[in-house]
Short mmCIF file of C-alpha atoms and ligand atoms in Angstrom, two decimals:
data_model
loop_
_atom_site.label_atom_id
_atom_site.label_comp_id
_atom_site.label_asym_id
_atom_site.label_seq_id
_atom_site.Cartn_x
_atom_site.Cartn_y
_atom_site.Cartn_z
CA MET A 203 21.01 -19.56 36.97
CA VAL A 204 18.82 -17.56 34.30
CA LYS A 205 15.34 -17.99 32.97
CA VAL A 206 14.46 -17.97 29.15
CA ARG A 207 11.03 -17.82 28.13
CA PHE A 208 9.73 -18.51 24.60
CA SER A 209 6.53 -17.43 22.70
CA SER A 210 4.55 -18.88 20.16
CA ALA A 211 6.51 -19.81 16.89
CA ILE A 212 9.76 -19.57 18.82
CA GLN A 213 8.47 -22.02 21.48
CA ALA A 214 7.63 -24.47 18.78
CA ALA A 215 11.55 -24.28 17.64
CA ALA A 216 12.47 -24.87 21.39
CA ASN A 217 11.05 -28.51 21.65
CA ASN A 218 7.73 -26.82 22.43
CA GLU A 219 9.23 -25.44 26.15
CA ILE A 220 7.43 -22.51 27.32
CA GLU A 221 10.43 -21.61 29.50
CA THR A 222 13.65 -23.17 30.56
CA THR A 223 16.46 -22.21 33.29
CA VAL A 224 20.26 -22.42 32.29
CA GLU A 225 23.39 -22.05 34.34
CA PHE A 226 24.91 -19.23 32.63
CA HIS A 227 26.84 -15.93 32.57
CA GLY A 228 27.67 -13.64 29.74
CA ASN A 229 26.24 -11.63 27.15
CA VAL A 230 23.07 -12.10 24.95
CA GLU A 231 25.15 -13.80 22.00
CA ALA A 232 26.78 -16.36 24.19
CA LEU A 233 23.31 -17.14 25.90
CA LEU A 234 22.11 -17.66 22.27
CA LYS A 235 25.04 -20.09 21.55
CA LYS A 236 24.23 -22.11 24.94
CA LEU A 237 20.71 -22.35 23.60
CA VAL A 238 21.77 -23.81 20.32
CA GLU A 239 23.84 -26.45 22.27
CA LYS A 240 20.55 -27.16 24.45
CA TYR A 241 18.06 -27.50 21.58
CA GLY A 242 20.22 -28.54 18.63
CA GLU A 243 20.78 -27.79 14.71
CA ASN A 244 17.04 -27.11 14.26
CA PHE A 245 16.85 -24.20 16.86
CA LYS A 246 19.94 -22.75 15.21
CA LYS A 247 18.68 -22.94 11.99
CA ARG A 248 15.36 -21.07 13.17
CA ILE A 249 17.16 -18.46 15.31
CA TYR A 250 19.85 -17.49 12.77
CA ASP A 251 19.56 -16.01 9.34
CA ASP A 252 21.92 -16.75 6.66
CA GLN A 253 24.55 -14.39 7.77
CA GLY A 254 24.64 -15.90 10.91
CA LYS A 255 22.69 -13.01 12.84
CA PRO A 256 19.54 -13.54 14.77
CA ARG A 257 16.72 -13.14 12.63
CA ARG A 258 14.92 -9.66 12.47
CA PHE A 259 11.73 -10.97 13.41
CA ILE A 260 12.90 -12.03 16.99
CA ASN A 261 12.84 -9.56 19.72
CA ILE A 262 15.01 -10.18 22.54
CA TYR A 263 14.39 -8.51 26.13
CA VAL A 264 16.27 -8.86 29.25
CA ASN A 265 14.14 -8.21 32.42
CA GLY A 266 11.65 -6.65 30.05
CA LYS A 267 13.94 -4.39 28.38
CA ASP A 268 14.59 -4.84 24.55
CA VAL A 269 18.19 -5.35 23.99
CA ARG A 270 18.18 -2.97 21.22
CA PHE A 271 17.98 -0.30 23.82
CA VAL A 272 20.83 -1.71 25.87
CA LYS A 273 23.79 -3.25 23.93
CA GLN A 274 22.24 -5.45 21.66
CA LEU A 275 23.90 -8.87 21.33
CA ASN A 276 26.62 -7.70 23.82
CA THR A 277 23.89 -6.81 26.64
CA GLU A 278 25.25 -8.69 29.71
CA ILE A 279 22.97 -10.93 31.47
CA LYS A 280 23.54 -11.78 35.20
CA ALA A 281 22.03 -14.29 37.50
CA GLY A 282 18.51 -14.26 38.18
CA ASP A 283 17.75 -12.15 34.80
CA VAL A 284 14.80 -13.33 32.70
CA ILE A 285 15.26 -13.56 28.88
CA ASP A 286 12.26 -13.23 26.60
CA LEU A 287 12.46 -14.45 22.98
CA ILE A 288 9.13 -13.32 21.26
CA PRO A 289 8.31 -12.70 17.34
CA ALA A 290 7.96 -9.17 16.54
CA VAL A 291 4.28 -8.78 16.10
CA SER A 292 2.41 -5.84 17.21
CA GLY A 293 0.03 -3.21 16.44
CA GLY A 294 -2.49 -0.75 18.10
CA MET B 242 -19.14 -19.15 0.09
CA THR B 243 -15.28 -19.15 -1.13
CA LYS B 244 -12.62 -19.57 1.38
CA PRO B 245 -9.44 -18.19 2.12
CA SER B 246 -6.95 -20.42 0.66
CA LYS B 247 -4.01 -20.30 2.86
CA LEU B 248 -1.48 -17.92 5.16
CA VAL B 249 1.80 -17.13 3.11
CA CYS B 250 4.78 -15.90 5.13
CA LYS B 251 5.28 -12.37 3.84
CA GLU B 252 9.43 -12.75 4.38
CA CYS B 253 10.46 -16.29 3.25
CA GLY B 254 7.07 -17.48 1.40
CA GLU B 255 6.49 -20.66 3.44
CA GLU B 256 2.94 -21.68 3.23
CA TYR B 257 0.39 -22.75 6.00
CA PRO B 258 -3.29 -23.63 5.99
CA VAL B 259 -5.83 -21.43 7.48
CA GLU B 260 -5.31 -22.00 11.18
CA LEU B 261 -4.43 -20.39 14.55
CA ARG B 262 -0.92 -19.19 13.75
CA THR B 263 0.92 -16.10 15.01
CA ALA B 264 4.10 -15.95 12.90
CA CYS B 265 5.93 -18.15 10.37
CA GLU B 266 7.44 -21.48 11.84
CA ILE B 267 10.67 -20.86 9.64
CA CYS B 268 11.74 -17.24 10.22
CA PHE B 269 9.17 -15.70 12.53
CA GLY B 270 7.95 -13.45 9.88
CA PRO B 271 4.41 -11.91 9.40
CA LEU B 272 1.66 -13.98 7.76
CA ASP B 273 -0.56 -13.16 4.75
CA VAL B 274 -4.05 -14.40 4.33
CA GLN B 275 -4.51 -15.24 0.61
CA TYR B 276 -7.50 -16.12 -1.40
CA ASP B 277 -8.40 -17.81 -4.71
CA TYR B 278 -9.04 -14.57 -6.56
CA GLU B 279 -10.03 -16.48 -9.78
CA ALA B 280 -12.78 -18.15 -8.21
CA ILE B 281 -13.93 -15.12 -6.16
CA GLY B 282 -13.94 -13.04 -9.62
CA LYS B 283 -16.22 -15.65 -10.97
CA GLN B 284 -18.72 -15.20 -8.00
CA VAL B 285 -18.65 -11.74 -6.91
CA THR B 286 -19.73 -8.55 -9.14
CA LYS B 287 -19.62 -4.93 -8.49
CA GLU B 288 -23.42 -5.15 -8.90
CA LYS B 289 -23.85 -7.71 -6.34
CA ILE B 290 -21.69 -5.77 -3.67
CA ALA B 291 -23.79 -2.91 -4.43
CA GLY B 292 -27.07 -4.54 -3.34
CA ARG B 293 -25.43 -5.77 -0.13
CA GLU B 294 -25.45 -4.59 3.57
CA LYS B 295 -23.94 -1.17 4.48
CA THR B 296 -21.30 -2.88 6.55
CA LEU B 297 -17.90 -4.16 5.63
CA TRP B 298 -19.30 -7.40 5.77
CA ARG B 299 -20.45 -6.62 2.06
CA TYR B 300 -16.87 -7.83 1.03
CA ILE B 301 -17.41 -11.19 2.90
CA GLU B 302 -15.61 -13.26 0.05
CA LEU B 303 -12.50 -11.16 0.54
CA LEU B 304 -12.56 -11.72 4.31
CA PRO B 305 -11.16 -14.61 6.01
CA ILE B 306 -14.16 -16.02 7.63
CA GLU B 307 -15.17 -19.50 6.46
CA ASN B 308 -18.87 -19.75 8.09
CA ARG B 309 -21.17 -16.64 8.28
CA ASN B 310 -22.68 -17.83 11.47
CA ASN B 311 -19.56 -16.65 13.21
CA ILE B 312 -19.57 -13.32 12.34
CA VAL B 313 -19.87 -11.02 15.28
CA ASN B 314 -21.73 -8.19 13.62
CA LEU B 315 -21.66 -4.55 15.28
CA HIS B 316 -22.23 -3.01 11.70
CA PRO B 317 -18.86 -1.68 11.22
CA GLY B 318 -17.44 -0.07 8.07
CA PHE B 319 -19.02 1.34 5.14
CA THR B 320 -18.45 4.82 6.56
CA PRO B 321 -19.01 7.87 4.50
CA LEU B 322 -16.48 9.37 2.03
CA LYS B 323 -17.05 12.76 2.35
CA LYS B 324 -15.98 15.43 -0.18
CA ALA B 325 -14.32 18.04 1.60
CA ASP B 326 -14.55 21.07 -0.39
CA GLN B 327 -14.30 23.65 2.34
CA LEU B 328 -11.09 22.19 3.40
CA ALA B 329 -9.89 22.01 -0.21
CA LYS B 330 -10.66 25.35 -1.05
CA LYS B 331 -8.59 26.42 1.97
CA LEU B 332 -5.42 24.41 1.09
CA GLY B 333 -6.03 25.23 -2.81
CA LEU B 334 -6.79 21.62 -3.91
CA ARG B 335 -9.08 20.69 -6.31
CA GLU B 336 -10.51 17.11 -5.10
CA LEU B 337 -10.21 16.16 -1.75
CA TYR B 338 -12.04 13.46 0.32
CA VAL B 339 -12.34 12.46 3.98
CA LYS B 340 -12.91 8.90 4.80
CA ASP B 341 -14.65 9.26 7.84
CA ASP B 342 -14.21 6.44 10.23
CA THR B 343 -15.05 8.38 13.18
CA VAL B 344 -18.61 7.11 12.99
CA ASN B 345 -17.89 3.21 13.21
CA PRO B 346 -19.66 1.40 16.39
CA THR B 347 -17.00 2.36 18.79
CA TYR B 348 -15.79 5.36 16.98
CA SER B 349 -12.64 4.37 15.35
CA PHE B 350 -11.43 2.19 12.48
CA LYS B 351 -10.39 -0.43 14.90
CA ASP B 352 -14.00 -2.03 14.54
CA ARG B 353 -12.79 -3.29 11.34
CA PRO B 354 -9.87 -5.44 12.26
CA SER B 355 -11.46 -6.36 15.74
CA SER B 356 -14.78 -7.46 14.07
CA VAL B 357 -12.76 -9.77 11.61
CA ALA B 358 -10.45 -11.00 14.45
CA VAL B 359 -13.32 -11.55 17.12
CA SER B 360 -15.44 -13.52 14.50
CA LYS B 361 -12.31 -15.48 13.39
CA SER B 362 -11.68 -16.43 17.44
CA VAL B 363 -15.24 -17.49 17.27
CA GLU B 364 -14.50 -19.63 14.58
CA PHE B 365 -11.38 -21.22 16.11
CA GLY B 366 -13.50 -21.91 19.27
CA LEU B 367 -11.36 -19.61 21.40
CA GLU B 368 -12.64 -19.30 24.94
CA ALA B 369 -11.37 -15.47 25.42
CA VAL B 370 -10.35 -12.68 23.31
CA GLY B 371 -8.26 -9.55 24.03
CA CYS B 372 -5.58 -7.22 22.78
CA ALA B 373 -2.89 -5.14 23.54
CA SER B 374 -3.80 -1.39 22.95
CA THR B 375 -3.11 2.06 22.61
CA GLY B 376 -6.65 2.94 23.38
CA ASN B 377 -8.91 2.49 20.26
CA LEU B 378 -8.61 -1.30 20.09
CA ALA B 379 -9.28 -1.71 23.64
CA GLY B 380 -12.86 -0.26 23.14
CA ALA B 381 -13.36 -2.13 19.58
CA THR B 382 -12.29 -5.53 21.10
CA ALA B 383 -14.33 -5.31 24.11
CA ALA B 384 -17.43 -4.23 22.28
CA HIS B 385 -17.13 -7.35 19.90
CA ALA B 386 -16.32 -9.55 23.06
CA ALA B 387 -19.67 -8.38 24.42
CA LYS B 388 -21.56 -9.13 21.58
CA ALA B 389 -20.09 -12.65 21.16
CA GLY B 390 -20.44 -13.10 24.94
CA LEU B 391 -16.77 -13.81 25.40
CA PRO B 392 -14.50 -13.02 28.34
CA CYS B 393 -12.09 -9.97 27.18
CA TYR B 394 -8.53 -9.31 28.44
CA ILE B 395 -7.16 -6.02 27.61
CA PHE B 396 -3.38 -5.05 28.10
CA ILE B 397 -3.01 -1.12 28.14
CA PRO B 398 -0.03 1.49 29.09
CA ALA B 399 -1.03 2.81 32.25
CA ASP B 400 -0.85 6.33 31.31
CA LEU B 401 -3.51 6.26 28.81
CA GLU B 402 -6.21 9.04 28.54
CA GLN B 403 -9.06 8.16 31.14
CA SER B 404 -11.58 8.72 28.46
CA LYS B 405 -10.11 6.01 26.28
CA VAL B 406 -10.01 3.55 29.25
CA LEU B 407 -13.67 4.51 30.14
CA SER B 408 -14.82 3.82 26.61
CA ALA B 409 -13.61 0.42 26.90
CA GLN B 410 -14.80 -0.09 30.37
CA ILE B 411 -18.42 0.37 29.85
CA TYR B 412 -18.48 -3.07 27.56
CA GLY B 413 -17.15 -4.82 30.69
CA PRO B 414 -13.74 -6.07 29.95
CA ASN B 415 -10.74 -7.14 32.18
CA ILE B 416 -8.30 -4.27 31.80
CA ILE B 417 -4.84 -4.47 32.90
CA ALA B 418 -3.00 -1.30 32.82
CA VAL B 419 1.06 -2.28 32.42
CA GLU B 420 3.05 0.54 34.02
CA GLY B 421 5.15 1.16 30.88
CA THR B 422 4.73 1.85 27.14
CA TYR B 423 2.45 0.34 24.73
CA ASP B 424 5.59 -1.95 23.66
CA ASP B 425 5.74 -3.27 27.29
CA ALA B 426 2.02 -3.92 27.08
CA ASN B 427 2.42 -5.63 23.95
CA ARG B 428 5.18 -7.86 25.14
CA ILE B 429 3.44 -9.00 28.08
CA ALA B 430 0.24 -9.87 26.18
CA ASN B 431 2.28 -11.61 23.85
CA LEU B 432 3.59 -13.75 26.64
CA ALA B 433 0.01 -13.96 28.21
CA ALA B 434 -1.62 -15.13 24.78
CA ASN B 435 1.07 -17.91 24.61
CA LYS B 436 0.26 -19.27 28.27
CA TYR B 437 -3.54 -18.76 28.02
CA LYS B 438 -4.56 -19.58 24.67
CA TRP B 439 -6.53 -16.69 24.16
CA GLY B 440 -7.19 -14.65 21.14
CA LEU B 441 -5.60 -11.74 21.41
CA VAL B 442 -6.79 -10.06 18.30
CA ASN B 443 -3.62 -8.09 17.34
CA ILE B 444 -1.09 -10.72 18.40
CA ASN B 445 -1.96 -14.68 17.81
CA ILE B 446 -4.93 -13.69 15.46
CA ARG B 447 -2.81 -10.79 13.63
CA PRO B 448 -2.82 -12.38 10.32
CA TYR B 449 -6.86 -12.27 10.44
CA TYR B 450 -6.98 -9.03 12.21
CA THR B 451 -5.43 -6.75 9.50
CA GLU B 452 -7.76 -8.20 6.97
CA GLY B 453 -10.47 -6.18 8.40
CA SER B 454 -8.50 -2.77 7.71
CA LYS B 455 -8.23 -3.45 4.16
CA THR B 456 -11.78 -2.75 3.64
CA LEU B 457 -10.95 0.82 3.99
CA ALA B 458 -9.40 0.61 0.31
CA TYR B 459 -12.29 -1.31 -0.98
CA GLU B 460 -14.65 1.17 0.30
CA VAL B 461 -13.16 4.37 -0.88
CA CYS B 462 -12.76 2.70 -4.47
CA GLU B 463 -16.46 1.90 -4.41
CA GLN B 464 -17.65 5.02 -3.06
CA LEU B 465 -15.59 6.82 -6.04
CA GLY B 466 -17.49 4.80 -8.39
CA TRP B 467 -14.69 1.91 -8.57
CA GLN B 468 -11.98 4.13 -9.08
CA THR B 469 -8.60 4.46 -7.09
CA PRO B 470 -7.56 7.76 -5.72
CA ASP B 471 -4.20 9.40 -6.63
CA ARG B 472 -3.04 9.64 -3.19
CA VAL B 473 -4.09 8.64 0.23
CA ILE B 474 -2.56 9.74 3.46
CA ILE B 475 -2.85 7.29 6.40
CA PRO B 476 -2.13 7.49 10.30
CA LEU B 477 0.75 5.34 11.25
CA GLY B 478 1.12 3.50 14.72
CA SER B 479 2.60 0.00 13.74
CA GLY B 480 2.26 0.40 10.27
CA ALA B 481 -0.43 -2.50 9.83
CA LEU B 482 -3.37 -0.30 8.44
CA LEU B 483 -1.21 1.33 5.69
CA CYS B 484 -0.03 -2.10 4.83
CA ALA B 485 -3.54 -3.36 4.93
CA ILE B 486 -5.01 -0.39 2.62
CA ASN B 487 -2.34 -0.91 0.11
CA LYS B 488 -3.18 -4.75 -0.02
CA GLY B 489 -6.82 -3.74 -0.46
CA PHE B 490 -6.11 -1.67 -3.50
CA ASN B 491 -3.84 -4.49 -5.02
CA GLU B 492 -6.78 -6.99 -4.49
CA LEU B 493 -9.20 -5.02 -6.41
CA VAL B 494 -6.91 -4.83 -9.35
CA LYS B 495 -6.43 -8.71 -9.02
CA LEU B 496 -10.30 -8.98 -9.33
CA GLY B 497 -10.41 -6.58 -12.02
CA PHE B 498 -12.76 -4.10 -10.00
CA VAL B 499 -10.06 -1.38 -10.65
CA TYR B 500 -7.60 -0.98 -13.55
CA GLU B 501 -4.39 -0.44 -11.66
CA ASN B 502 -2.72 0.49 -8.26
CA LYS B 503 -0.77 3.77 -8.87
CA VAL B 504 -2.16 5.21 -5.44
CA LYS B 505 0.78 7.31 -3.73
CA ILE B 506 0.57 5.76 -0.20
CA CYS B 507 1.41 8.18 2.40
CA GLY B 508 1.76 7.91 6.20
CA SER B 509 1.91 10.29 9.05
CA GLN B 510 3.19 9.96 12.69
CA PRO B 511 3.45 12.70 15.55
CA ASP B 512 7.12 13.81 15.60
CA GLY B 513 7.44 12.41 19.36
CA CYS B 514 6.81 9.01 18.04
CA ALA B 515 7.96 8.76 14.50
CA PRO B 516 10.36 5.95 13.85
CA ILE B 517 9.06 5.46 10.37
CA ALA B 518 8.76 8.93 9.24
CA ASN B 519 12.29 9.17 10.58
CA ALA B 520 13.52 6.21 8.54
CA TYR B 521 11.68 7.80 5.58
CA ASP B 522 13.60 11.05 5.99
CA GLY B 523 17.04 9.65 6.80
CA LYS B 524 16.84 6.66 4.21
CA SER B 525 17.86 4.43 7.01
CA ASP B 526 16.30 1.31 8.64
CA ILE B 527 13.78 1.77 11.22
CA ILE B 528 15.21 2.66 14.96
CA PRO B 529 12.63 1.73 17.46
CA ILE B 530 11.83 4.50 19.98
CA GLU B 531 11.80 3.79 23.65
CA LYS B 532 9.94 6.34 25.26
CA PRO B 533 7.30 8.17 22.95
CA THR B 534 6.48 11.61 23.83
CA SER B 535 3.32 12.81 22.28
CA ILE B 536 -0.20 13.97 22.85
CA VAL B 537 -1.05 11.47 20.13
CA LYS B 538 -1.34 8.40 22.34
CA SER B 539 -3.18 6.19 19.75
CA LEU B 540 -0.13 6.28 17.71
CA ALA B 541 2.49 5.78 20.15
CA ILE B 542 4.09 2.62 19.30
CA GLY B 543 7.76 3.03 19.35
CA ASP B 544 8.51 -0.41 17.77
CA PRO B 545 6.40 -0.86 14.66
CA ALA B 546 6.11 -4.51 13.72
CA SER B 547 4.77 -3.53 10.13
CA GLY B 548 7.17 -0.57 9.95
CA PRO B 549 9.57 -2.22 7.22
CA GLU B 550 6.77 -3.14 5.37
CA ALA B 551 4.94 0.08 5.52
CA LEU B 552 8.16 1.92 4.52
CA LYS B 553 8.52 -0.28 1.55
CA ILE B 554 5.09 0.44 0.24
CA ILE B 555 5.64 4.45 0.92
CA ASN B 556 8.84 4.44 -0.95
CA GLU B 557 7.64 2.07 -3.99
CA SER B 558 4.36 3.99 -4.43
CA ARG B 559 6.38 7.49 -4.44
CA GLY B 560 4.19 8.45 -1.46
CA PHE B 561 5.71 10.49 1.52
CA ALA B 562 6.01 9.74 5.49
CA ASP B 563 5.71 13.18 7.44
CA SER B 564 6.06 13.80 11.41
CA PRO B 565 4.08 17.02 12.53
CA ASN B 566 4.56 18.20 15.96
CA ASP B 567 1.95 18.03 18.67
CA LEU B 568 1.07 21.88 18.10
CA GLU B 569 0.23 21.30 14.55
CA VAL B 570 -1.84 18.19 15.39
CA VAL B 571 -4.04 20.26 17.40
CA GLU B 572 -4.46 22.97 14.59
CA GLY B 573 -5.10 20.01 12.09
CA GLN B 574 -7.99 18.78 14.32
CA LYS B 575 -9.34 22.31 14.54
CA LEU B 576 -8.75 22.84 10.76
CA LEU B 577 -10.96 19.66 9.83
CA ALA B 578 -13.72 20.73 12.35
CA ARG B 579 -14.02 24.27 11.37
CA THR B 580 -13.94 23.45 7.66
CA GLU B 581 -15.63 20.09 7.15
CA GLY B 582 -17.57 19.41 10.47
CA ILE B 583 -15.67 16.56 11.65
CA PHE B 584 -14.20 16.02 14.96
CA ALA B 585 -11.28 13.80 14.84
CA GLU B 586 -8.98 12.48 17.67
CA PRO B 587 -5.47 13.64 17.39
CA ALA B 588 -4.59 10.66 14.91
CA GLY B 589 -6.93 12.70 12.58
CA GLY B 590 -4.90 15.83 13.45
CA VAL B 591 -1.69 14.17 12.60
CA VAL B 592 -3.27 13.36 8.85
CA ILE B 593 -4.36 16.89 8.19
CA ALA B 594 -1.23 18.32 9.62
CA ALA B 595 0.62 16.25 7.16
CA LEU B 596 -1.50 17.26 4.38
CA LYS B 597 -1.32 20.82 5.06
CA ARG B 598 2.48 20.75 5.20
CA LYS B 599 2.80 18.68 2.28
CA VAL B 600 0.40 20.77 -0.02
CA GLU B 601 2.26 24.13 1.17
CA ALA B 602 5.61 22.60 0.49
CA GLY B 603 4.47 21.81 -3.23
CA GLU B 604 4.88 18.11 -2.73
CA ILE B 605 1.01 17.43 -3.49
CA ASP B 606 -0.21 18.42 -6.89
CA LYS B 607 -3.13 20.55 -6.79
CA ASN B 608 -4.90 18.53 -9.31
CA GLU B 609 -4.52 15.34 -7.54
CA ARG B 610 -7.52 13.48 -6.14
CA VAL B 611 -6.67 13.06 -2.42
CA VAL B 612 -8.12 11.03 0.37
CA VAL B 613 -7.45 11.26 3.80
CA TYR B 614 -8.26 8.60 6.41
CA ILE B 615 -9.52 10.10 9.65
CA THR B 616 -9.63 6.99 11.64
CA GLY B 617 -10.64 7.96 15.41
CA ASN B 618 -13.30 10.48 17.00
CA GLY B 619 -12.38 13.37 18.94
CA LEU B 620 -14.90 12.70 21.64
CA LYS B 621 -12.62 9.97 22.76
CA THR B 622 -9.61 12.14 23.78
CA PRO B 623 -11.01 15.49 25.04
CA ASP B 624 -8.01 15.85 27.12
CA VAL B 625 -5.70 17.16 24.59
CA LEU B 626 -8.12 20.17 23.82
CA PHE B 627 -8.58 21.11 27.43
CA GLY B 628 -7.45 24.83 27.91
CA LYS B 629 -7.15 25.25 24.14
CA PHE B 630 -10.19 27.26 23.49
CA PRO B 631 -11.02 30.67 25.24
CA GLU B 632 -13.79 30.41 27.83
CA PRO B 633 -17.42 30.97 26.40
CA THR B 634 -18.76 34.55 26.94
CA ARG B 635 -20.63 34.80 30.25
CA ALA B 636 -23.75 36.57 30.49
CA LYS B 637 -26.66 37.28 32.99
CA PRO B 638 -29.90 35.49 32.09
CA ASN B 639 -31.48 38.60 30.60
CA PHE B 640 -31.55 39.75 27.17
CA GLU B 641 -29.76 43.31 27.70
CA ASP B 642 -26.62 41.34 28.95
CA VAL B 643 -26.74 38.69 26.36
CA ASP B 644 -27.02 41.58 23.83
CA ARG B 645 -23.86 43.19 25.51
CA ALA B 646 -22.28 39.91 24.96
CA ILE B 647 -22.93 39.70 21.36
CA THR B 648 -21.99 43.27 20.77
CA GLU B 649 -18.66 42.28 22.36
CA LEU B 650 -18.19 39.10 20.30
CA LYS B 651 -18.77 41.22 17.23
CA ARG B 652 -16.53 43.69 18.36
CA LYS B 653 -13.56 41.10 18.56
CA GLY B 654 -14.21 40.23 15.04
CA SER B 655 -15.79 36.69 15.73
CA LYS B 656 -17.88 35.32 12.57
C1 PLP C 38 -7.19 6.30 15.53
C2 PLP C 38 -6.00 5.29 14.94
N1 PLP C 38 -5.60 5.49 13.92
C3 PLP C 38 -4.49 4.91 13.65
C4 PLP C 38 -3.91 3.66 14.10
C5 PLP C 38 -2.54 3.20 13.64
O1 PLP C 38 -2.76 1.84 13.07
P1 PLP C 38 -1.45 0.89 13.08
O2 PLP C 38 -0.88 0.56 14.32
O3 PLP C 38 -2.13 -0.42 12.33
O4 PLP C 38 -0.58 1.51 11.94
C6 PLP C 38 -4.38 3.54 15.43
C7 PLP C 38 -3.57 2.52 16.32
O5 PLP C 38 -2.68 2.18 16.34
C8 PLP C 38 -5.47 4.22 15.85
O6 PLP C 38 -5.96 4.40 17.12
ZN1 ZN C 39 8.83 -17.36 6.91
#
């Protein structure tokens, strides 16, 4: 099982669930597909841009590590991992 | 009083009412507060503003607070714009000004966004406020929370300067030191804001928060007799400050208070954490930095959320982004102090160093009217200067020995 947490506007796209657990192994890209199966078309439209890539204002973390510092969408996820989907907002 | 009219997504243009909202629901892009400039233009005049309180609240119609009673007022802003003739002479410039934001209530420009965001949190009826901070915002938010009588939760990277932590602790907030980078603290603050429904000023109050900083553009224009400078140099962390200052100039054009915004908007970051300047140099997208390494901790944001927007503004305004190293930063702090008598924190050194580099490279015309934004006070970060000066000359408590010391100093050629 892996745990996925959603924050603010992304939570709203995931039936307003703050977190969920899914039976899963594979990479980040496959996990997003799995979440689309779970939350449906609306979630898909929110998460992906017109080119079918995850939107640039979504930050994805695996166990607190930004996947841009690992292997982006190819980052592997294993049982027990915690994945966070958080809108990119920050400032000193 | 006029009211802000709506929130608009900067990415996709979706509109929302003025409400508690972190990001766009459609694309998760950042939200911008917009106003009815026509209505404001009918109500507010330069003369009216001139007679008002000497704080940023003199521009109340252009700030997103709907009821004056909600303002938490520590009297931030309307800081001096100082003509910097000594520094100008040294660099060979004709007209240089320092916008001295070291003299705000908690000694940095962060009192501006914080005052607006804490006031807005009061307006939303939130039970607690807080922030994720590289140091200065911590003190600003904690002080405003104290004045508002609200609990405060602050998330900082654990390696922050002790003096910065202390200058927040005096106001009595709850501080959580996250053992990681600023970006780690920010990510966790984001989850906490979502769970506890606090008003974390730079996270879920962010659209309102950045409005406070645009007063740095209004004030500079007002202090120049309602004229724009030719060029400004701004320290870059997340990039939010630079974007806000540019918005401020644009709004003054909309109101007809200044003629046009042709200001060359320039930014500077330390080379140990320069994702925006690197992208400017390499004409590439912004690549986040995992582990910043710089003495300029207040600007150590490796993943700048407003970076892409800041970069666009810099490019379109024909400004520049620069990234001096730590040595140049300290030299910049010293240069400003020794010509203008202003003690800036390293973020100010970053700006002065960029100014010097770009004048020397011939990229700044000597006849331009330049404004540098000095956004934090040096007394908050003495650590970076320890060991940087010779020990004071010692003497016995009698005039003969002191006179010997004076002769010694003169012999060494001291002024
Ligand atoms: C003194 C000082 N100047 C400038 C900045 C940069 O602001 P921003 O993160 O909005 O770019 C910060 C904080 O991040 C700061 O503490
Ligand atoms: Zn949007």
